[in-house]
mmCIF file of C-alpha atoms in Angstrom:
data_model
loop_
_atom_site.group_PDB
_atom_site.id
_atom_site.type_symbol
_atom_site.label_atom_id
_atom_site.label_comp_id
_atom_site.label_asym_id
_atom_site.label_seq_id
_atom_site.Cartn_x
_atom_site.Cartn_y
_atom_site.Cartn_z
ATOM 1 C CA UNK A 1 -12.366 22.907 3.028
ATOM 2 C CA UNK A 2 -9.560 22.194 0.530
ATOM 3 C CA UNK A 3 -6.849 21.897 3.150
ATOM 4 C CA UNK A 4 -6.427 18.306 1.932
ATOM 5 C CA UNK A 5 -5.270 19.504 -1.500
ATOM 6 C CA UNK A 6 -2.682 21.669 0.235
ATOM 7 C CA UNK A 7 -1.610 18.705 2.379
ATOM 8 C CA UNK A 8 -1.223 16.495 -0.719
ATOM 9 C CA UNK A 9 0.882 19.172 -2.367
ATOM 10 C CA UNK A 10 3.076 19.588 0.693
ATOM 11 C CA UNK A 11 3.472 15.811 1.122
ATOM 12 C CA UNK A 12 4.955 15.682 -2.364
ATOM 13 C CA UNK A 13 7.234 18.632 -1.470
ATOM 14 C CA UNK A 14 5.749 20.886 -4.141
ATOM 15 C CA UNK A 15 5.156 24.586 -3.922
ATOM 16 C CA UNK A 16 2.026 26.117 -5.416
ATOM 17 C CA UNK A 17 4.282 27.319 -8.223
ATOM 18 C CA UNK A 18 5.588 23.764 -8.844
ATOM 19 C CA UNK A 19 2.072 22.336 -9.036
ATOM 20 C CA UNK A 20 0.883 25.204 -11.233
ATOM 21 C CA UNK A 21 3.765 24.615 -13.638
ATOM 22 C CA UNK A 22 3.028 20.872 -13.873
ATOM 23 C CA UNK A 23 -0.605 21.652 -14.650
ATOM 24 C CA UNK A 24 -0.012 24.627 -16.951
ATOM 25 C CA UNK A 25 -2.074 26.981 -14.782
ATOM 26 C CA UNK A 26 -1.203 30.031 -12.712
ATOM 27 C CA UNK A 27 -0.033 29.824 -9.115
ATOM 28 C CA UNK A 28 -3.110 31.904 -8.270
ATOM 29 C CA UNK A 29 -5.352 29.131 -9.648
ATOM 30 C CA UNK A 30 -3.757 26.617 -7.297
ATOM 31 C CA UNK A 31 -4.082 29.090 -4.408
ATOM 32 C CA UNK A 32 -7.791 29.564 -5.189
ATOM 33 C CA UNK A 33 -8.377 25.785 -5.290
ATOM 34 C CA UNK A 34 -6.664 25.400 -1.932
ATOM 35 C CA UNK A 35 -8.598 28.273 -0.365
ATOM 36 C CA UNK A 36 -11.933 27.038 -1.720
ATOM 37 C CA UNK A 37 -12.379 30.199 -3.761
ATOM 38 C CA UNK A 38 -12.687 28.152 -6.955
ATOM 39 C CA UNK A 39 -12.796 24.527 -8.122
ATOM 40 C CA UNK A 40 -10.709 22.936 -10.897
ATOM 41 C CA UNK A 41 -12.585 21.643 -13.932
ATOM 42 C CA UNK A 42 -12.807 17.924 -14.676
ATOM 43 C CA UNK A 43 -9.711 17.988 -16.917
ATOM 44 C CA UNK A 44 -7.651 19.620 -14.167
ATOM 45 C CA UNK A 45 -9.057 17.125 -11.625
ATOM 46 C CA UNK A 46 -7.835 14.334 -13.906
ATOM 47 C CA UNK A 47 -4.370 15.931 -14.038
ATOM 48 C CA UNK A 48 -4.330 16.305 -10.239
ATOM 49 C CA UNK A 49 -5.265 12.630 -9.903
ATOM 50 C CA UNK A 50 -2.293 11.602 -12.042
ATOM 51 C CA UNK A 51 0.107 13.896 -10.193
ATOM 52 C CA UNK A 52 -0.945 12.603 -6.768
ATOM 53 C CA UNK A 53 -1.580 8.982 -7.868
ATOM 54 C CA UNK A 54 -5.218 9.157 -6.806
ATOM 55 C CA UNK A 55 -8.488 8.409 -8.531
ATOM 56 C CA UNK A 56 -10.430 11.251 -10.153
ATOM 57 C CA UNK A 57 -13.208 10.475 -7.651
ATOM 58 C CA UNK A 58 -10.792 11.069 -4.756
ATOM 59 C CA UNK A 59 -9.687 14.398 -6.222
ATOM 60 C CA UNK A 60 -13.272 15.478 -6.928
ATOM 61 C CA UNK A 61 -14.104 14.460 -3.358
ATOM 62 C CA UNK A 62 -11.640 17.049 -2.076
ATOM 63 C CA UNK A 63 -13.951 19.739 -3.425
ATOM 64 C CA UNK A 64 -17.243 18.161 -2.286
ATOM 65 C CA UNK A 65 -18.729 17.857 1.199
ATOM 66 C CA UNK A 66 -17.022 14.882 2.900
ATOM 67 C CA UNK A 67 -19.072 11.685 3.279
ATOM 68 C CA UNK A 68 -16.316 9.232 4.223
ATOM 69 C CA UNK A 69 -14.396 11.179 6.875
ATOM 70 C CA UNK A 70 -12.218 12.673 4.138
ATOM 71 C CA UNK A 71 -10.258 9.489 3.466
ATOM 72 C CA UNK A 72 -8.057 9.832 0.413
ATOM 73 C CA UNK A 73 -5.636 7.131 -0.659
ATOM 74 C CA UNK A 74 -3.600 6.206 -3.710
ATOM 75 C CA UNK A 75 -5.578 4.219 -6.242
ATOM 76 C CA UNK A 76 -6.011 0.579 -5.123
ATOM 77 C CA UNK A 77 -4.036 1.198 -1.907
ATOM 78 C CA UNK A 78 -5.622 1.212 1.541
ATOM 79 C CA UNK A 79 -4.775 1.890 5.151
ATOM 80 C CA UNK A 80 -7.561 0.138 7.032
ATOM 81 C CA UNK A 81 -6.421 0.940 10.546
ATOM 82 C CA UNK A 82 -5.164 -1.131 13.429
ATOM 83 C CA UNK A 83 -6.009 -4.755 14.194
ATOM 84 C CA UNK A 84 -5.200 -6.685 17.345
ATOM 85 C CA UNK A 85 -4.277 -10.298 17.855
ATOM 86 C CA UNK A 86 -6.297 -11.681 20.763
ATOM 87 C CA UNK A 87 -6.086 -15.368 21.712
ATOM 88 C CA UNK A 88 -4.122 -16.043 18.503
ATOM 89 C CA UNK A 89 -6.948 -14.558 16.401
ATOM 90 C CA UNK A 90 -6.723 -11.531 14.146
ATOM 91 C CA UNK A 91 -9.792 -9.395 13.557
ATOM 92 C CA UNK A 92 -9.886 -7.522 10.245
ATOM 93 C CA UNK A 93 -11.425 -4.050 9.961
ATOM 94 C CA UNK A 94 -14.895 -4.067 8.410
ATOM 95 C CA UNK A 95 -13.761 -1.845 5.515
ATOM 96 C CA UNK A 96 -11.060 -4.410 4.617
ATOM 97 C CA UNK A 97 -13.662 -7.170 4.669
ATOM 98 C CA UNK A 98 -15.897 -5.158 2.340
ATOM 99 C CA UNK A 99 -13.190 -4.067 -0.095
ATOM 100 C CA UNK A 100 -11.883 -7.625 -0.526
ATOM 101 C CA UNK A 101 -15.329 -9.279 -0.405
ATOM 102 C CA UNK A 102 -14.447 -11.387 2.630
ATOM 103 C CA UNK A 103 -17.030 -13.013 4.869
ATOM 104 C CA UNK A 104 -17.048 -14.689 8.254
ATOM 105 C CA UNK A 105 -15.494 -18.138 7.878
ATOM 106 C CA UNK A 106 -13.464 -17.400 4.721
ATOM 107 C CA UNK A 107 -10.043 -19.024 4.791
ATOM 108 C CA UNK A 108 -6.978 -16.819 4.437
ATOM 109 C CA UNK A 109 -3.349 -17.682 3.704
ATOM 110 C CA UNK A 110 -0.728 -15.785 5.712
ATOM 111 C CA UNK A 111 2.524 -15.142 3.858
ATOM 112 C CA UNK A 112 5.570 -13.524 5.348
ATOM 113 C CA UNK A 113 8.972 -12.081 4.603
ATOM 114 C CA UNK A 114 11.242 -10.900 7.417
ATOM 115 C CA UNK A 115 12.082 -7.658 5.567
ATOM 116 C CA UNK A 116 8.714 -7.048 3.841
ATOM 117 C CA UNK A 117 6.237 -8.053 6.553
ATOM 118 C CA UNK A 118 3.062 -10.110 6.488
ATOM 119 C CA UNK A 119 0.567 -10.490 3.652
ATOM 120 C CA UNK A 120 -2.867 -12.054 3.977
ATOM 121 C CA UNK A 121 -4.400 -13.526 0.839
ATOM 122 C CA UNK A 122 -7.814 -15.157 0.447
ATOM 123 C CA UNK A 123 -7.213 -18.908 0.053
ATOM 124 C CA UNK A 124 -9.372 -19.147 -3.089
ATOM 125 C CA UNK A 125 -7.223 -16.497 -4.836
ATOM 126 C CA UNK A 126 -3.985 -18.092 -3.702
ATOM 127 C CA UNK A 127 -5.041 -21.538 -4.929
ATOM 128 C CA UNK A 128 -5.876 -20.135 -8.385
ATOM 129 C CA UNK A 129 -2.509 -18.403 -8.517
ATOM 130 C CA UNK A 130 -0.637 -21.507 -7.293
ATOM 131 C CA UNK A 131 -2.434 -23.748 -9.824
ATOM 132 C CA UNK A 132 -1.500 -21.360 -12.612
ATOM 133 C CA UNK A 133 2.178 -21.405 -11.592
ATOM 134 C CA UNK A 134 2.472 -25.136 -10.980
ATOM 135 C CA UNK A 135 0.628 -26.085 -14.172
ATOM 136 C CA UNK A 136 2.619 -23.713 -16.381
ATOM 137 C CA UNK A 137 4.660 -25.667 -18.915
ATOM 138 C CA UNK A 138 7.705 -23.604 -19.924
ATOM 139 C CA UNK A 139 8.635 -25.906 -22.820
ATOM 140 C CA UNK A 140 5.117 -26.205 -24.199
ATOM 141 C CA UNK A 141 5.101 -30.033 -23.919
ATOM 142 C CA UNK A 142 2.768 -32.320 -22.019
#
């Protein structure tokens, strides 16, 4: 059940001993968490969240029955899946639409950088940002 905790630890190239040392617990405690023999308390879950750059809810979710297919991601970062361009139209995954409060017909701005890739920003957010930049008076005059 807690294979995901082990995977997170291995992705960060830590041994059980390394993680135990960072958290001021025994290696056996980490081994028990990974095997499902025991569960870390809320303070230790908070420490795990900081170490793995996840939310406390994501860490706690590792030790609870999975409701969302076990998706765990860094706080405020998402991997929504694959989209296809068909007839010059891009379809966004439903989860992306929900997370960013997008609806059918919303206008999006597509930004790009050859080395960084493509970014899609809701037009209303971009306009607010652009207005803020263009109306900013560096010298404090009129």
